[in-house]
PDB file of C-alpha atoms and ligand atoms in Angstrom:
ATOM      1  CA  MET C   1     180.178 103.415 158.756  1.00  0.00           C
ATOM      2  CA  ASN C   2     181.688 106.150 156.602  1.00  0.00           C
ATOM      3  CA  GLN C   3     180.526 104.346 153.415  1.00  0.00           C
ATOM      4  CA  ASP C   4     177.112 103.864 154.943  1.00  0.00           C
ATOM      5  CA  ARG C   5     176.813 107.561 155.616  1.00  0.00           C
ATOM      6  CA  ILE C   6     177.685 108.501 152.211  1.00  0.00           C
ATOM      7  CA  GLN C   7     175.377 105.853 150.694  1.00  0.00           C
ATOM      8  CA  ASN C   8     172.557 107.119 152.951  1.00  0.00           C
ATOM      9  CA  LEU C   9     172.990 110.595 151.524  1.00  0.00           C
ATOM     10  CA  ILE C  10     173.114 109.237 147.988  1.00  0.00           C
ATOM     11  CA  ASP C  11     170.005 107.120 148.488  1.00  0.00           C
ATOM     12  CA  SER C  12     168.078 110.069 150.187  1.00  0.00           C
ATOM     13  CA  LEU C  13     168.880 112.388 147.181  1.00  0.00           C
ATOM     14  CA  ARG C  14     167.079 109.891 144.933  1.00  0.00           C
ATOM     15  CA  VAL C  15     163.757 111.094 146.146  1.00  0.00           C
ATOM     16  CA  LEU C  16     164.241 114.060 143.960  1.00  0.00           C
ATOM     17  CA  PRO C  17     162.366 113.987 140.762  1.00  0.00           C
ATOM     18  CA  GLY C  18     164.676 112.993 137.827  1.00  0.00           C
ATOM     19  CA  VAL C  19     167.562 112.136 139.971  1.00  0.00           C
ATOM     20  CA  GLY C  20     168.969 108.615 139.152  1.00  0.00           C
ATOM     21  CA  PRO C  21     171.930 106.677 140.824  1.00  0.00           C
ATOM     22  CA  LYS C  22     174.620 108.708 138.875  1.00  0.00           C
ATOM     23  CA  SER C  23     173.242 112.106 139.503  1.00  0.00           C
ATOM     24  CA  ALA C  24     172.556 111.282 143.227  1.00  0.00           C
ATOM     25  CA  GLN C  25     176.232 110.389 143.592  1.00  0.00           C
ATOM     26  CA  ARG C  26     177.401 113.517 141.803  1.00  0.00           C
ATOM     27  CA  LEU C  27     175.014 115.722 143.934  1.00  0.00           C
ATOM     28  CA  ALA C  28     176.190 114.065 147.203  1.00  0.00           C
ATOM     29  CA  PHE C  29     179.822 114.531 146.492  1.00  0.00           C
ATOM     30  CA  THR C  30     179.257 118.152 145.241  1.00  0.00           C
ATOM     31  CA  LEU C  31     177.408 119.009 148.546  1.00  0.00           C
ATOM     32  CA  LEU C  32     180.070 117.407 150.607  1.00  0.00           C
ATOM     33  CA  GLN C  33     183.006 118.896 148.746  1.00  0.00           C
ATOM     34  CA  TYR C  34     181.931 122.323 147.570  1.00  0.00           C
ATOM     35  CA  GLU C  35     178.500 123.224 149.092  1.00  0.00           C
ATOM     36  CA  ARG C  36     178.719 122.359 152.737  1.00  0.00           C
ATOM     37  CA  ASP C  37     177.004 125.749 153.943  1.00  0.00           C
ATOM     38  CA  GLY C  38     174.459 125.368 151.260  1.00  0.00           C
ATOM     39  CA  ALA C  39     173.755 121.753 152.190  1.00  0.00           C
ATOM     40  CA  ALA C  40     173.193 122.654 155.857  1.00  0.00           C
ATOM     41  CA  GLN C  41     170.939 125.418 154.667  1.00  0.00           C
ATOM     42  CA  LEU C  42     168.927 122.954 152.494  1.00  0.00           C
ATOM     43  CA  ALA C  43     168.796 120.457 155.335  1.00  0.00           C
ATOM     44  CA  GLY C  44     167.426 123.060 157.675  1.00  0.00           C
ATOM     45  CA  ALA C  45     164.949 124.474 155.200  1.00  0.00           C
ATOM     46  CA  ILE C  46     163.440 120.986 154.475  1.00  0.00           C
ATOM     47  CA  THR C  47     163.292 120.131 158.276  1.00  0.00           C
ATOM     48  CA  ASP C  48     161.649 123.529 158.856  1.00  0.00           C
ATOM     49  CA  ALA C  49     159.125 123.044 156.010  1.00  0.00           C
ATOM     50  CA  LEU C  50     158.160 119.691 157.085  1.00  0.00           C
ATOM     51  CA  ALA C  51     157.585 120.803 160.548  1.00  0.00           C
ATOM     52  CA  HIS C  52     155.471 123.845 159.746  1.00  0.00           C
ATOM     53  CA  LEU C  53     153.844 123.553 156.468  1.00  0.00           C
ATOM     54  CA  GLN C  54     150.471 121.878 156.246  1.00  0.00           C
ATOM     55  CA  HIS C  55     147.430 121.891 154.071  1.00  0.00           C
ATOM     56  CA  CYS C  56     145.190 124.956 154.014  1.00  0.00           C
ATOM     57  CA  GLN C  57     141.731 124.045 155.450  1.00  0.00           C
ATOM     58  CA  ARG C  58     140.066 125.565 152.610  1.00  0.00           C
ATOM     59  CA  CYS C  59     142.071 125.167 149.365  1.00  0.00           C
ATOM     60  CA  HIS C  60     144.502 122.342 150.360  1.00  0.00           C
ATOM     61  CA  THR C  61     147.569 124.144 149.306  1.00  0.00           C
ATOM     62  CA  PHE C  62     150.653 124.355 151.591  1.00  0.00           C
ATOM     63  CA  THR C  63     150.672 127.093 154.239  1.00  0.00           C
ATOM     64  CA  ASP C  64     152.024 127.560 157.765  1.00  0.00           C
ATOM     65  CA  GLN C  65     148.611 129.072 158.831  1.00  0.00           C
ATOM     66  CA  PRO C  66     145.303 127.062 159.131  1.00  0.00           C
ATOM     67  CA  ILE C  67     144.039 129.163 156.346  1.00  0.00           C
ATOM     68  CA  CYS C  68     146.338 130.501 153.650  1.00  0.00           C
ATOM     69  CA  SER C  69     146.691 134.145 152.724  1.00  0.00           C
ATOM     70  CA  THR C  70     144.947 133.706 149.364  1.00  0.00           C
ATOM     71  CA  CYS C  71     141.836 132.153 151.014  1.00  0.00           C
ATOM     72  CA  ALA C  72     141.914 134.682 153.700  1.00  0.00           C
ATOM     73  CA  ASN C  73     142.092 137.651 151.264  1.00  0.00           C
ATOM     74  CA  PRO C  74     138.800 139.592 151.362  1.00  0.00           C
ATOM     75  CA  LYS C  75     139.467 141.134 148.023  1.00  0.00           C
ATOM     76  CA  ARG C  76     139.141 137.839 146.235  1.00  0.00           C
ATOM     77  CA  ASN C  77     135.891 136.883 144.646  1.00  0.00           C
ATOM     78  CA  ASP C  78     134.857 133.841 146.742  1.00  0.00           C
ATOM     79  CA  ALA C  79     131.955 132.790 144.318  1.00  0.00           C
ATOM     80  CA  LEU C  80     134.736 131.562 141.957  1.00  0.00           C
ATOM     81  CA  LEU C  81     136.787 128.402 142.496  1.00  0.00           C
ATOM     82  CA  CYS C  82     139.638 127.536 140.132  1.00  0.00           C
ATOM     83  CA  ILE C  83     140.683 123.927 140.504  1.00  0.00           C
ATOM     84  CA  VAL C  84     144.309 123.287 139.805  1.00  0.00           C
ATOM     85  CA  GLN C  85     146.672 120.178 140.127  1.00  0.00           C
ATOM     86  CA  SER C  86     149.606 121.953 141.903  1.00  0.00           C
ATOM     87  CA  PRO C  87     150.723 125.121 143.674  1.00  0.00           C
ATOM     88  CA  MET C  88     152.959 125.653 140.605  1.00  0.00           C
ATOM     89  CA  ASP C  89     149.889 125.738 138.405  1.00  0.00           C
ATOM     90  CA  GLN C  90     148.160 128.092 140.818  1.00  0.00           C
ATOM     91  CA  LEU C  91     151.119 130.490 140.536  1.00  0.00           C
ATOM     92  CA  LEU C  92     150.807 130.209 136.578  1.00  0.00           C
ATOM     93  CA  ILE C  93     147.128 131.176 136.726  1.00  0.00           C
ATOM     94  CA  GLU C  94     147.945 134.056 139.063  1.00  0.00           C
ATOM     95  CA  GLN C  95     150.665 135.292 136.631  1.00  0.00           C
ATOM     96  CA  THR C  96     147.984 135.561 133.900  1.00  0.00           C
ATOM     97  CA  MET C  97     146.301 138.346 135.819  1.00  0.00           C
ATOM     98  CA  THR C  98     142.988 137.216 134.438  1.00  0.00           C
ATOM     99  CA  TYR C  99     141.586 135.627 137.649  1.00  0.00           C
ATOM    100  CA  ASN C 100     140.535 137.017 141.000  1.00  0.00           C
ATOM    101  CA  GLY C 101     138.604 134.178 142.606  1.00  0.00           C
ATOM    102  CA  LEU C 102     139.871 131.483 144.983  1.00  0.00           C
ATOM    103  CA  TYR C 103     141.480 128.139 144.254  1.00  0.00           C
ATOM    104  CA  PHE C 104     141.497 124.404 145.188  1.00  0.00           C
ATOM    105  CA  VAL C 105     144.793 122.705 144.839  1.00  0.00           C
ATOM    106  CA  LEU C 106     144.435 119.026 144.230  1.00  0.00           C
ATOM    107  CA  MET C 107     148.091 118.052 144.750  1.00  0.00           C
ATOM    108  CA  GLY C 108     147.933 115.326 142.150  1.00  0.00           C
ATOM    109  CA  GLN C 109     145.780 113.879 139.271  1.00  0.00           C
ATOM    110  CA  LEU C 110     143.800 110.620 138.678  1.00  0.00           C
ATOM    111  CA  ASN C 111     145.973 107.927 137.191  1.00  0.00           C
ATOM    112  CA  PRO C 112     144.497 104.396 137.312  1.00  0.00           C
ATOM    113  CA  LEU C 113     147.710 102.836 135.938  1.00  0.00           C
ATOM    114  CA  GLU C 114     149.599 104.121 139.011  1.00  0.00           C
ATOM    115  CA  GLY C 115     146.789 103.363 141.265  1.00  0.00           C
ATOM    116  CA  LYS C 116     145.959 107.019 141.921  1.00  0.00           C
ATOM    117  CA  GLY C 117     142.243 107.475 142.798  1.00  0.00           C
ATOM    118  CA  PRO C 118     140.093 110.120 144.199  1.00  0.00           C
ATOM    119  CA  LYS C 119     141.863 109.967 147.612  1.00  0.00           C
ATOM    120  CA  ASP C 120     145.082 111.157 145.860  1.00  0.00           C
ATOM    121  CA  ILE C 121     143.325 114.277 144.638  1.00  0.00           C
ATOM    122  CA  ALA C 122     141.829 115.217 147.983  1.00  0.00           C
ATOM    123  CA  MET C 123     138.300 114.679 146.590  1.00  0.00           C
ATOM    124  CA  ASP C 124     136.782 114.608 150.084  1.00  0.00           C
ATOM    125  CA  ALA C 125     138.303 117.876 150.879  1.00  0.00           C
ATOM    126  CA  LEU C 126     137.038 119.493 147.700  1.00  0.00           C
ATOM    127  CA  ILE C 127     133.423 118.235 148.252  1.00  0.00           C
ATOM    128  CA  THR C 128     133.636 119.724 151.833  1.00  0.00           C
ATOM    129  CA  ARG C 129     135.026 122.884 150.376  1.00  0.00           C
ATOM    130  CA  VAL C 130     132.166 123.437 147.811  1.00  0.00           C
ATOM    131  CA  SER C 131     129.407 122.461 150.241  1.00  0.00           C
ATOM    132  CA  ASP C 132     130.559 124.042 153.629  1.00  0.00           C
ATOM    133  CA  GLY C 133     127.931 126.882 153.133  1.00  0.00           C
ATOM    134  CA  GLU C 134     130.540 129.494 153.892  1.00  0.00           C
ATOM    135  CA  ALA C 135     130.469 131.140 150.502  1.00  0.00           C
ATOM    136  CA  PRO C 136     128.416 129.536 147.773  1.00  0.00           C
ATOM    137  CA  VAL C 137     130.626 128.616 144.743  1.00  0.00           C
ATOM    138  CA  THR C 138     128.694 129.800 141.718  1.00  0.00           C
ATOM    139  CA  GLU C 139     131.373 128.606 139.203  1.00  0.00           C
ATOM    140  CA  ALA C 140     134.016 125.962 139.417  1.00  0.00           C
ATOM    141  CA  ILE C 141     136.780 126.430 136.849  1.00  0.00           C
ATOM    142  CA  ILE C 142     138.713 123.198 136.148  1.00  0.00           C
ATOM    143  CA  ALA C 143     142.298 124.063 135.035  1.00  0.00           C
ATOM    144  CA  THR C 144     143.807 120.622 135.076  1.00  0.00           C
ATOM    145  CA  HIS C 145     146.550 119.702 132.545  1.00  0.00           C
ATOM    146  CA  PHE C 146     145.627 118.874 128.763  1.00  0.00           C
ATOM    147  CA  THR C 147     147.142 115.367 129.168  1.00  0.00           C
ATOM    148  CA  ASN C 148     145.171 112.167 129.319  1.00  0.00           C
ATOM    149  CA  GLU C 149     145.375 112.132 133.270  1.00  0.00           C
ATOM    150  CA  GLY C 150     144.441 115.783 133.423  1.00  0.00           C
ATOM    151  CA  GLU C 151     141.409 115.235 131.177  1.00  0.00           C
ATOM    152  CA  LEU C 152     140.337 112.164 133.303  1.00  0.00           C
ATOM    153  CA  THR C 153     140.676 114.118 136.458  1.00  0.00           C
ATOM    154  CA  ALA C 154     138.699 117.095 134.944  1.00  0.00           C
ATOM    155  CA  HIS C 155     135.970 114.758 133.814  1.00  0.00           C
ATOM    156  CA  TYR C 156     135.620 113.023 137.253  1.00  0.00           C
ATOM    157  CA  ILE C 157     135.451 116.342 139.191  1.00  0.00           C
ATOM    158  CA  SER C 158     133.148 117.796 136.628  1.00  0.00           C
ATOM    159  CA  GLU C 159     130.648 114.824 137.232  1.00  0.00           C
ATOM    160  CA  GLN C 160     131.033 115.124 141.034  1.00  0.00           C
ATOM    161  CA  LEU C 161     130.350 118.927 141.061  1.00  0.00           C
ATOM    162  CA  ASN C 162     127.646 118.826 138.468  1.00  0.00           C
ATOM    163  CA  THR C 163     125.619 116.428 140.577  1.00  0.00           C
ATOM    164  CA  ARG C 164     125.715 119.019 143.368  1.00  0.00           C
ATOM    165  CA  GLY C 165     124.348 121.718 141.192  1.00  0.00           C
ATOM    166  CA  ILE C 166     127.567 123.597 140.748  1.00  0.00           C
ATOM    167  CA  ARG C 167     128.201 125.213 137.416  1.00  0.00           C
ATOM    168  CA  VAL C 168     131.584 123.778 136.030  1.00  0.00           C
ATOM    169  CA  THR C 169     133.549 125.360 133.317  1.00  0.00           C
ATOM    170  CA  ARG C 170     136.957 124.311 131.801  1.00  0.00           C
ATOM    171  CA  LEU C 171     139.834 126.395 130.331  1.00  0.00           C
ATOM    172  CA  ALA C 172     139.185 126.983 126.640  1.00  0.00           C
ATOM    173  CA  ARG C 173     141.022 124.974 124.041  1.00  0.00           C
ATOM    174  CA  GLY C 174     143.761 126.561 122.051  1.00  0.00           C
ATOM    175  CA  VAL C 175     146.188 124.789 124.351  1.00  0.00           C
ATOM    176  CA  PRO C 176     148.053 121.986 122.629  1.00  0.00           C
ATOM    177  CA  VAL C 177     146.662 118.550 123.584  1.00  0.00           C
ATOM    178  CA  GLY C 178     149.152 116.670 125.886  1.00  0.00           C
ATOM    179  CA  SER C 179     150.391 119.972 127.638  1.00  0.00           C
ATOM    180  CA  GLU C 180     151.070 120.441 131.212  1.00  0.00           C
ATOM    181  CA  LEU C 181     150.187 123.988 132.181  1.00  0.00           C
ATOM    182  CA  GLU C 182     153.955 124.832 132.725  1.00  0.00           C
ATOM    183  CA  GLN C 183     154.386 124.194 129.135  1.00  0.00           C
ATOM    184  CA  VAL C 184     151.867 126.732 128.076  1.00  0.00           C
ATOM    185  CA  ASP C 185     152.850 130.332 127.642  1.00  0.00           C
ATOM    186  CA  LEU C 186     151.075 132.924 129.818  1.00  0.00           C
ATOM    187  CA  GLY C 187     149.276 134.589 126.854  1.00  0.00           C
ATOM    188  CA  THR C 188     147.658 131.426 125.729  1.00  0.00           C
ATOM    189  CA  LEU C 189     146.896 130.549 129.388  1.00  0.00           C
ATOM    190  CA  ALA C 190     145.234 133.912 129.865  1.00  0.00           C
ATOM    191  CA  GLN C 191     143.089 133.426 126.757  1.00  0.00           C
ATOM    192  CA  ALA C 192     142.215 129.956 127.965  1.00  0.00           C
ATOM    193  CA  MET C 193     141.030 131.399 131.241  1.00  0.00           C
ATOM    194  CA  MET C 194     138.964 134.315 129.783  1.00  0.00           C
ATOM    195  CA  GLY C 195     137.428 132.081 127.066  1.00  0.00           C
ATOM    196  CA  ARG C 196     136.452 129.290 129.581  1.00  0.00           C
ATOM    197  CA  GLN C 197     133.505 127.125 128.634  1.00  0.00           C
ATOM    198  CA  ASP C 198     130.845 125.101 130.319  1.00  0.00           C
ATOM    199  CA  SER C 199     131.880 121.663 130.965  1.00  0.00           C
TER     200      SER C 199
HETATM  201 ZN1  LIG F 201     143.829 128.345 151.074  1.00  0.00          ZN
END
């Protein structure tokens, strides 16, 4: 039983990105030996987050309200919609201080080799968002990664939105090919946002 419990903890830690069998073992024993308070706090925070965080009805990011604080902010320009792959990417765009519109967070990217299709990027929710009539989107800015999967995702979304008569732009080049947004410095990202071009 004792061994099962430890093994269960080790196996559970392997859901973390980049954590293989060895790292999972090390993490498990570190938590048990030296970080018991921290481990309890972590377990509680995960349980609480899972119970209370859901997708924002408008932008699909995580929030504990039906509509997140960004979407609910009347100071934001609701005619602009920036489409990003993750909440982390949204944060990066915010940090460039070049954008005051709203967002849609895909929570993924198309990847045929891994079987990731339109469902995995919340395409239905995005289409609903741009056609719900609440505030017309005059420009959708696609800010996916500059990787093959990011390009594929951008191309697909661009087609879907273009057929619905929405102007689609993309972040300007100048960002190295193959980059995820996290690898791009904020100055370059700011220029890419300001110099965005029709897709
Ligand atoms: Zn939102």
